[in-house]
PDB file of C-alpha atoms in Angstrom:
ATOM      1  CA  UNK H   8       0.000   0.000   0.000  1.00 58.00           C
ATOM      2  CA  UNK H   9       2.880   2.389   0.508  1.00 68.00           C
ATOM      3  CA  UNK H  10       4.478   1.840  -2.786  1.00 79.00           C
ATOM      4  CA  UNK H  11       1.246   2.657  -4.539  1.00 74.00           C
ATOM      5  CA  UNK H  12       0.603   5.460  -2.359  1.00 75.00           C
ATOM      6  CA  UNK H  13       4.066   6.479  -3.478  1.00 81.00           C
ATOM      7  CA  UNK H  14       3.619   5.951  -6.891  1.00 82.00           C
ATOM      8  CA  UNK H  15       0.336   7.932  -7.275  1.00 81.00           C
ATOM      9  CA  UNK H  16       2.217  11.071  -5.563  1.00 83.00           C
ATOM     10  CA  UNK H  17       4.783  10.766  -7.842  1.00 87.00           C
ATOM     11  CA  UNK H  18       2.721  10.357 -11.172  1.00 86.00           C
ATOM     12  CA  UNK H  19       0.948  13.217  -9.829  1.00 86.00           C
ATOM     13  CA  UNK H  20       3.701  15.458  -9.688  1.00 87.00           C
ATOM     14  CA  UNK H  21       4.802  14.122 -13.462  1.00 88.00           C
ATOM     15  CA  UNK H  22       1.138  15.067 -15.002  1.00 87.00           C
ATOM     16  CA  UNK H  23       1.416  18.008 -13.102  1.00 88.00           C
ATOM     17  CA  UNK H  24       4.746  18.928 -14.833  1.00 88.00           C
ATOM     18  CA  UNK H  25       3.409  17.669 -17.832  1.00 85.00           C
ATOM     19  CA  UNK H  26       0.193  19.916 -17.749  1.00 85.00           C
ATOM     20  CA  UNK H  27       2.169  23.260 -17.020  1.00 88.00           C
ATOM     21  CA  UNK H  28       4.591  22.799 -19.512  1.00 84.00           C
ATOM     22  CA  UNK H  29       1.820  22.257 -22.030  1.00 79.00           C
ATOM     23  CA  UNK H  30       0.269  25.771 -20.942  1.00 81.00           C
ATOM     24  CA  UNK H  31       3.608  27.427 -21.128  1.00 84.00           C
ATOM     25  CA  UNK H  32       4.801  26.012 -24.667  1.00 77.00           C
ATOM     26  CA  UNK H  33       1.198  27.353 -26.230  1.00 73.00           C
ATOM     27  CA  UNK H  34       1.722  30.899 -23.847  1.00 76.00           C
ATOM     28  CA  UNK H  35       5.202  30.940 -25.930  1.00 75.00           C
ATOM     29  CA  UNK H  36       4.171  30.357 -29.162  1.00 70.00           C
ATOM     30  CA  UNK H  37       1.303  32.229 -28.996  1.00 67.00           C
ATOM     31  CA  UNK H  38       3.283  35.218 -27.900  1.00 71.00           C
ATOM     32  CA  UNK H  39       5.731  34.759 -30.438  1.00 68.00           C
ATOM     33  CA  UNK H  40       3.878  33.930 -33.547  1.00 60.00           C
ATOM     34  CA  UNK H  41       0.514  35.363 -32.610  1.00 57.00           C
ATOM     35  CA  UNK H  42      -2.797  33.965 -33.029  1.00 53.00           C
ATOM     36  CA  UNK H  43      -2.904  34.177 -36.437  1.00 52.00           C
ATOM     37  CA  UNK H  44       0.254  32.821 -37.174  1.00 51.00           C
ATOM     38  CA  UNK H  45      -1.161  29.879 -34.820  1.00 51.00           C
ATOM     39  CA  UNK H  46      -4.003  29.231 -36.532  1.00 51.00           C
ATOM     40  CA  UNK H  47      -6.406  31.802 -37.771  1.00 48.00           C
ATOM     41  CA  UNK H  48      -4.121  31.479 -40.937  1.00 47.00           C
ATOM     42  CA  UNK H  49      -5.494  27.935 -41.879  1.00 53.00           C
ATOM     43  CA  UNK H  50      -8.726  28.546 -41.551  1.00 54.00           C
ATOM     44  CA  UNK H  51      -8.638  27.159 -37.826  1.00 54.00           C
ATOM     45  CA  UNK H  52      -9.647  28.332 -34.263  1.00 54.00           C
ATOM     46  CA  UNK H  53      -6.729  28.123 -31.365  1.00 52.00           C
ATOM     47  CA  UNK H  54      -9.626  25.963 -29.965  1.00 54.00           C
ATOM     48  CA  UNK H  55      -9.500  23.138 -33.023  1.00 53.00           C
ATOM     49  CA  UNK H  56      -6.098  23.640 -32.444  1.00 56.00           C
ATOM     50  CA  UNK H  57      -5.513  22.608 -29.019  1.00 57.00           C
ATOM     51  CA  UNK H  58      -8.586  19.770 -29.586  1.00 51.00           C
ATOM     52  CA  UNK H  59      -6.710  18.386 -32.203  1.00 51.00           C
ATOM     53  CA  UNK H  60      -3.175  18.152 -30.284  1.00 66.00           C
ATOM     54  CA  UNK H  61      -2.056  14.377 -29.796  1.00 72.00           C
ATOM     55  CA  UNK H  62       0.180  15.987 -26.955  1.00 75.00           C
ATOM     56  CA  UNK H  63      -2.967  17.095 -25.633  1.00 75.00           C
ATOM     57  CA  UNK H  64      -4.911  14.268 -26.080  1.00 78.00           C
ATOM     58  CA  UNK H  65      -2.206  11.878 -24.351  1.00 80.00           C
ATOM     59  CA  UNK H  66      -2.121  14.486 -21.453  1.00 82.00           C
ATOM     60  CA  UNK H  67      -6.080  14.130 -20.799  1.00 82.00           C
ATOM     61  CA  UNK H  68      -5.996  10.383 -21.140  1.00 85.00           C
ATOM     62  CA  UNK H  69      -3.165  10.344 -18.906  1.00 85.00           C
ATOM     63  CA  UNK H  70      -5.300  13.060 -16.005  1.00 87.00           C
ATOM     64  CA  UNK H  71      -8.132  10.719 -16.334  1.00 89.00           C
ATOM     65  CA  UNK H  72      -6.129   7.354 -15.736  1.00 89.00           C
ATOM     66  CA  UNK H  73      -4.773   9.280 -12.853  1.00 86.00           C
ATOM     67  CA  UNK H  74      -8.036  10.471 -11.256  1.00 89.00           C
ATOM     68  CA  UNK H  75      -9.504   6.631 -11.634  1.00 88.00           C
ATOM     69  CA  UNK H  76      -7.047   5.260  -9.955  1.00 85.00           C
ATOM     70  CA  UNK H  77      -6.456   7.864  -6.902  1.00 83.00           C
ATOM     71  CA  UNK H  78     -10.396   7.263  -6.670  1.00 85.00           C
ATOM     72  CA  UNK H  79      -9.988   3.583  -6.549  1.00 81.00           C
ATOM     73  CA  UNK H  80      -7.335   4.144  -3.964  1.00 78.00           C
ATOM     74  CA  UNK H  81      -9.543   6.224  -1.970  1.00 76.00           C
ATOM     75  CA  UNK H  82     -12.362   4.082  -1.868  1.00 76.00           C
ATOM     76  CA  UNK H  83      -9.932   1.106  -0.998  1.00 73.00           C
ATOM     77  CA  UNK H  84      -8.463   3.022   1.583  1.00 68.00           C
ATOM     78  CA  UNK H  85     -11.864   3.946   3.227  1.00 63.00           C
ATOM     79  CA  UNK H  86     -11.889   0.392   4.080  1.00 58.00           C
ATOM     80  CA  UNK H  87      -8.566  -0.667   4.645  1.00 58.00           C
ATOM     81  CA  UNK H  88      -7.740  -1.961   8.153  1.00 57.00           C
ATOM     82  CA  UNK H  89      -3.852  -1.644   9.760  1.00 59.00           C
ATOM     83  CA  UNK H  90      -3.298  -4.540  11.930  1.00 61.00           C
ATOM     84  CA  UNK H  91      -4.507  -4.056  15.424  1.00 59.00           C
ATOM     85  CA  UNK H  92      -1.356  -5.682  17.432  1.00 62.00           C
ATOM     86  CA  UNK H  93       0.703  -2.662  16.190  1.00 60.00           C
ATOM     87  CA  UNK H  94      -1.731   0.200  15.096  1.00 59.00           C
ATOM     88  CA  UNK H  95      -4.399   0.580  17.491  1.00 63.00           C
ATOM     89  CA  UNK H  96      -4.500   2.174  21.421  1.00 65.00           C
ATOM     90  CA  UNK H  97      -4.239  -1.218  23.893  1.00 71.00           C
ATOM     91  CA  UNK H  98      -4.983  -0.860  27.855  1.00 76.00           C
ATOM     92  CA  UNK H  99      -2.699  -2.105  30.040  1.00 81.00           C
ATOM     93  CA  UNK H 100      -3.363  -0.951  33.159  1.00 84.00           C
ATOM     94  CA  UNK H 101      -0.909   0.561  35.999  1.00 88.00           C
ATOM     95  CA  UNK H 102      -1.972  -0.104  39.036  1.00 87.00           C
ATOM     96  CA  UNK H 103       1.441   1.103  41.085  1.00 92.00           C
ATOM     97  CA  UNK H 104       2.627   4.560  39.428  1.00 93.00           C
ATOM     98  CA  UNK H 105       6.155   4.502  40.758  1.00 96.00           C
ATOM     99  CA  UNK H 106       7.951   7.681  39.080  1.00 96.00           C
ATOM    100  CA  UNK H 107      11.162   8.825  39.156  1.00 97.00           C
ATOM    101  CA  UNK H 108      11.658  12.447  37.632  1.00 97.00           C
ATOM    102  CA  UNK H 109      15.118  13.427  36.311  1.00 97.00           C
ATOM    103  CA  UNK H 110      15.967  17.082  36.673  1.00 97.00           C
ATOM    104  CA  UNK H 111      19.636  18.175  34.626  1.00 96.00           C
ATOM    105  CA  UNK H 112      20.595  21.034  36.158  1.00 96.00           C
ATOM    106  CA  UNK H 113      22.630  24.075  35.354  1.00 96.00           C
ATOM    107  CA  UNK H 114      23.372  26.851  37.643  1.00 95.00           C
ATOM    108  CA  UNK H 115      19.655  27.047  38.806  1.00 95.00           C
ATOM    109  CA  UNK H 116      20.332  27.790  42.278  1.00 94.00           C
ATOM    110  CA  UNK H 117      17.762  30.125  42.937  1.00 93.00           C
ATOM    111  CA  UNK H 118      14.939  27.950  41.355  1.00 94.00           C
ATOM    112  CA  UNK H 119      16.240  24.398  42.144  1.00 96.00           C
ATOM    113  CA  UNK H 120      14.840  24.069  45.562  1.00 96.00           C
ATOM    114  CA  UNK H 121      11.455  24.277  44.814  1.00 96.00           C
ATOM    115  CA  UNK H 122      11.234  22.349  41.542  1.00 96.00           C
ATOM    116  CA  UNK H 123      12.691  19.638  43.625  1.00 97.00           C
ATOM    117  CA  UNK H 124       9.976  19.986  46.822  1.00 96.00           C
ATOM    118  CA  UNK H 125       7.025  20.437  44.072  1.00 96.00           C
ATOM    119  CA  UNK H 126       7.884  17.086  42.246  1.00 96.00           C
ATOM    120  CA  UNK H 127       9.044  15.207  45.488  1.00 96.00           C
ATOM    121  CA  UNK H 128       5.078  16.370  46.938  1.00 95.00           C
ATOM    122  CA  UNK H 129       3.603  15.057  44.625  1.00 95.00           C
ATOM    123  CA  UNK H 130       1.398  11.050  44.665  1.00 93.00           C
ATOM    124  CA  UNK H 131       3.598   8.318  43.491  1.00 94.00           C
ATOM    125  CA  UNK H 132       7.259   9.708  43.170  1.00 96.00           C
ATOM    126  CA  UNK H 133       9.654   7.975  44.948  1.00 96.00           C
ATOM    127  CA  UNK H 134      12.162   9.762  43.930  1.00 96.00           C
ATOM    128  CA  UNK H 135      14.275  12.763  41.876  1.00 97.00           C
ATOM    129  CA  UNK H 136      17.520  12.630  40.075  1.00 97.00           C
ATOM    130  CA  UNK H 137      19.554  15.961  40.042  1.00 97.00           C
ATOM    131  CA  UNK H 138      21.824  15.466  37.109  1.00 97.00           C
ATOM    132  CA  UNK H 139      24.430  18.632  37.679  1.00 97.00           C
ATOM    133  CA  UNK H 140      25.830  19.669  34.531  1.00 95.00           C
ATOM    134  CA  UNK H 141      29.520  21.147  36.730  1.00 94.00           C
ATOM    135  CA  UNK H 142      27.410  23.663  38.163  1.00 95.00           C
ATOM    136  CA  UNK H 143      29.197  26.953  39.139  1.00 94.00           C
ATOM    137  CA  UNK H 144      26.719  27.491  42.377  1.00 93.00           C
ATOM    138  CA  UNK H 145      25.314  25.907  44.927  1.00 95.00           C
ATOM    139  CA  UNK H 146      22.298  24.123  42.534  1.00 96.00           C
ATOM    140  CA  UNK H 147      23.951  20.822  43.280  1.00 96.00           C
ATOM    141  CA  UNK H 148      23.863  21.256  47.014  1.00 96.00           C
ATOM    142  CA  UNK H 149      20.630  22.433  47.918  1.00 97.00           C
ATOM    143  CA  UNK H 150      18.800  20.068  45.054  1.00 96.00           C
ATOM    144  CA  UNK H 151      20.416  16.935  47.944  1.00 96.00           C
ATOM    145  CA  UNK H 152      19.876  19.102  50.814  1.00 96.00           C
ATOM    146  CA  UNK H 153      15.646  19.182  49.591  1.00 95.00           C
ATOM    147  CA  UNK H 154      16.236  15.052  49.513  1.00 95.00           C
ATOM    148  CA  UNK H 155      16.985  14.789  45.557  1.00 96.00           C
ATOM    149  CA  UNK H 156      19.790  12.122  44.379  1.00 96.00           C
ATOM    150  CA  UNK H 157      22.350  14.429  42.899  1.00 96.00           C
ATOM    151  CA  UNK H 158      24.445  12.697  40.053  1.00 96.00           C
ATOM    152  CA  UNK H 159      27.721  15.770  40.185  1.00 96.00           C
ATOM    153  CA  UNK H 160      29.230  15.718  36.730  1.00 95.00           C
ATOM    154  CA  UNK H 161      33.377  16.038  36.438  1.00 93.00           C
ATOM    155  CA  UNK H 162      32.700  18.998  33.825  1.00 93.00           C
ATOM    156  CA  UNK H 163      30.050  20.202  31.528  1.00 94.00           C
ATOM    157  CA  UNK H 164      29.458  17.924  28.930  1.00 93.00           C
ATOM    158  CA  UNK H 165      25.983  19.430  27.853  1.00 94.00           C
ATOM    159  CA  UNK H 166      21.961  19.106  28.273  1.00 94.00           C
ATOM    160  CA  UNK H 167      21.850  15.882  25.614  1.00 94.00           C
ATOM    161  CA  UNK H 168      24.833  13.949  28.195  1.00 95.00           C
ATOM    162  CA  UNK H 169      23.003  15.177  31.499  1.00 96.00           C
ATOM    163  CA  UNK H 170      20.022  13.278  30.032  1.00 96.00           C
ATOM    164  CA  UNK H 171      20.895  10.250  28.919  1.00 96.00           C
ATOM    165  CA  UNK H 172      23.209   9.564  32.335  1.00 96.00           C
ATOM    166  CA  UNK H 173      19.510  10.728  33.944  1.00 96.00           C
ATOM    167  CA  UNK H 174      18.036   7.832  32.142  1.00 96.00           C
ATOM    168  CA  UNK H 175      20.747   5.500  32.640  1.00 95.00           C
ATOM    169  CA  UNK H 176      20.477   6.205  36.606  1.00 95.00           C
ATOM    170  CA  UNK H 177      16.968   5.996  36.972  1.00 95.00           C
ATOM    171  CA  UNK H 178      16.841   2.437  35.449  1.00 94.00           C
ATOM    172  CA  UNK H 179      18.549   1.470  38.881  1.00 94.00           C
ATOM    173  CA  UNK H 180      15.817   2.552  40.757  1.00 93.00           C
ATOM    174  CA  UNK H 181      12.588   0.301  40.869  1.00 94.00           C
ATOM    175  CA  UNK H 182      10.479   3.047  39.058  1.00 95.00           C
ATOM    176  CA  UNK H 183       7.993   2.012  36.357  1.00 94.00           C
ATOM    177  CA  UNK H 184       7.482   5.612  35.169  1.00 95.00           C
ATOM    178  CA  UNK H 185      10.505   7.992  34.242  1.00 96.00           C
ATOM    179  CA  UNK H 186      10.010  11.489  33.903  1.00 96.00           C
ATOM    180  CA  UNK H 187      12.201  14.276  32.097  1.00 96.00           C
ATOM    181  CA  UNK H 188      11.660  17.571  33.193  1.00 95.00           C
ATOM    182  CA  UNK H 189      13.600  21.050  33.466  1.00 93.00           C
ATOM    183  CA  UNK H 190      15.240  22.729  36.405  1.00 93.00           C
ATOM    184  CA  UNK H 191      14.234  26.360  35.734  1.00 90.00           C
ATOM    185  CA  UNK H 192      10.713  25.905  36.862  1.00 89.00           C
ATOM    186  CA  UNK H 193       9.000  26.185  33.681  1.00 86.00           C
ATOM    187  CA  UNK H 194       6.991  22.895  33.924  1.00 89.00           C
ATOM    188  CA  UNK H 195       4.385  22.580  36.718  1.00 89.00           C
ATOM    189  CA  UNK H 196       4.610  19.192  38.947  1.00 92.00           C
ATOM    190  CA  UNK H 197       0.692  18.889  39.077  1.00 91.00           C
ATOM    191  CA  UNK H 198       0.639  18.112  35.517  1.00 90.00           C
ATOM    192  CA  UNK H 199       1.850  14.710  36.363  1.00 91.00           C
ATOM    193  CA  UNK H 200      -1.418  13.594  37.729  1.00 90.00           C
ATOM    194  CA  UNK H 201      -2.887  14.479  34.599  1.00 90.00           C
ATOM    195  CA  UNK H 202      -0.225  12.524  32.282  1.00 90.00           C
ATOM    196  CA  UNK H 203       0.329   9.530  33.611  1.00 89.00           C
ATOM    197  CA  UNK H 204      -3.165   7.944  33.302  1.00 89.00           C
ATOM    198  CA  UNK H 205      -2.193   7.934  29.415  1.00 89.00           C
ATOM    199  CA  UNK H 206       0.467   6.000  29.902  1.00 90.00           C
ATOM    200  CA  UNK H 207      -2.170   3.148  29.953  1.00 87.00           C
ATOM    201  CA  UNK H 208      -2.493   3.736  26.554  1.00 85.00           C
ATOM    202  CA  UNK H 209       0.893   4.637  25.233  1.00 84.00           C
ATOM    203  CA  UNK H 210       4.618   4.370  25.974  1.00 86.00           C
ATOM    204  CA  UNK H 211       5.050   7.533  26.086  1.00 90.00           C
ATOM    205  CA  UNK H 212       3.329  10.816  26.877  1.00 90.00           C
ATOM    206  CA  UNK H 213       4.825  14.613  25.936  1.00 88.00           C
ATOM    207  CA  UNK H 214       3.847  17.537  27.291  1.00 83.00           C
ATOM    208  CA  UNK H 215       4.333  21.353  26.363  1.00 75.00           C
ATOM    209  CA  UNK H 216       5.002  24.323  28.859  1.00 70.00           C
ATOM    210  CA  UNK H 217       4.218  26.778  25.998  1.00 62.00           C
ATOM    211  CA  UNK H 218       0.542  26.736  25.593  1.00 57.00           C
ATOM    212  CA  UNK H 219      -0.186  29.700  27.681  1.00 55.00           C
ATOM    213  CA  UNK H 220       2.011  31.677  26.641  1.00 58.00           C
ATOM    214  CA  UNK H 221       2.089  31.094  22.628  1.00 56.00           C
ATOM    215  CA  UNK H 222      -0.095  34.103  21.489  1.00 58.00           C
ATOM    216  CA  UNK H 223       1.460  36.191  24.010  1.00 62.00           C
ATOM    217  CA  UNK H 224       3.132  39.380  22.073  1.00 64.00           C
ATOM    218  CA  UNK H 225       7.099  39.765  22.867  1.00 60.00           C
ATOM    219  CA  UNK H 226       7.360  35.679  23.507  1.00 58.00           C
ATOM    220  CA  UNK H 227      10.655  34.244  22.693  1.00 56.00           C
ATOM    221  CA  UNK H 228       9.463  32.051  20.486  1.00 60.00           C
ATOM    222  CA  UNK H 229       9.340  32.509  16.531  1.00 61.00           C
ATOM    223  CA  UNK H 230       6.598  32.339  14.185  1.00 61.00           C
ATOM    224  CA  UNK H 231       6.305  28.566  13.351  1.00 58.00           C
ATOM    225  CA  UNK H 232       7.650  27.394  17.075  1.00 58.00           C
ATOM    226  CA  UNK H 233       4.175  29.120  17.831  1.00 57.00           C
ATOM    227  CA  UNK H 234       2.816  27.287  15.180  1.00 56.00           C
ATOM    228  CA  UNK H 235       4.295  23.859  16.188  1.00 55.00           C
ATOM    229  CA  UNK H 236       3.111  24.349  19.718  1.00 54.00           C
ATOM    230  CA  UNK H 237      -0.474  25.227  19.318  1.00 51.00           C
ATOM    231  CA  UNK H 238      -2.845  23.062  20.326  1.00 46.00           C
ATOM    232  CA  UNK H 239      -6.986  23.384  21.308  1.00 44.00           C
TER     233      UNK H 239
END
């Protein structure tokens, strides 16, 4: 089905190519020779002219093969089924939410302490994983003084590194649930409640911080971030 799919994209772009290079040609000779020149001469209307055009001819035979066949493919398609193993929502319940939140951190000292109280308050997380990116404060310290596991990097190897070694650290704990968040505050703890009940349904559920924000004039965020963010 994807091939096909394929192919009908493709031949659409060729007849489309095809069509507009007909229309051009004609534009060109008919602003080059004239009308006359182009027909009138021989007793013949630019009309007959164009009706009489094998080009023409093979270029609405080749439209109409086209449009039968995307029609067939849309009628087929109404129909068509994906297999239900790997294409449709299954339920599998979680009756024990345990959640472990990793947090990588970067000089957020004065914000640190109470992203780390507002996830560690909240129902079923057992625990939160400071990754410190070298920090150049105190973020590091007060993160384990709030009762977060800080992971203190040697140096700063960047956001992507601080991640992953979250990941890789919170697969030693007996969570069932791993959450990435940020340090600087910008995601609210409470939304947990409201994500992880579709996780029944998924393997993994993303979340935005923007949406309230996004229409806002003097954001940071560019045209088609806004775009790309927007949701109802």
């Amino acid at each position: 089905m994807g091939i096909f799919f394929t192919a009908i994209v493709i031949s659409f772009f060729v007849l489309f190519f095809m069509n507009i290079l007909f229309v051009i040609l004609n534009l060109i000779f008919i602003s080059t020779d004239g009308l006359q020149t182009y027909g009138l001469l021989n007793d013949r209307s630019f009309i007959d002219l164009i009706s009489v055009s094998v080009f023409f001819k093979w270029i609405l035979l080749g439209d109409a093969i086209w449009i039968i066949i995307a029609l067939m493919f849309a009628v087929k398609r109404k129909h068509y089924k994906t297999n239900e193993e790997f294409h449709y929502l299954t339920w599998h319940a979680i009756s024990e939410p345990r959640i472990c939140v990793i947090v990588p951190a970067y000089n957020e000292e004065p914000i640190i302490e109470k992203v780390v109280k507002d996830y560690l308050n909240e129902d079923n997380v057992i625990e939160v994983l400071v990754i410190d990116n070298h920090s150049t404060d105190k973020t590091a310290d007060i993160a384990k003084k709030c009762g977060a596991k800080v992971i203190r990097k040697e140096r700063n190897t960047g956001y992507a590194d601080s991640c992953v070694m979250g990941f890789k650290e919170s697969l030693k704990t007996n969570a069932n649930i791993l959450v990435l968040t940020e340090a600087d505050g910008t995601f609210n703890s409470r939304d947990l409640s409201k994500m992880v009940p579709y996780l029944e349904n998924a393997d993994m559920v993303i979340g935005t911080r923007e949406i309230q924000v996004l229409s806002e004039k003097g954001n940071q965020n560019k045209m088609f971030y806004v775009w790309g963010n927007f949701q109802e």
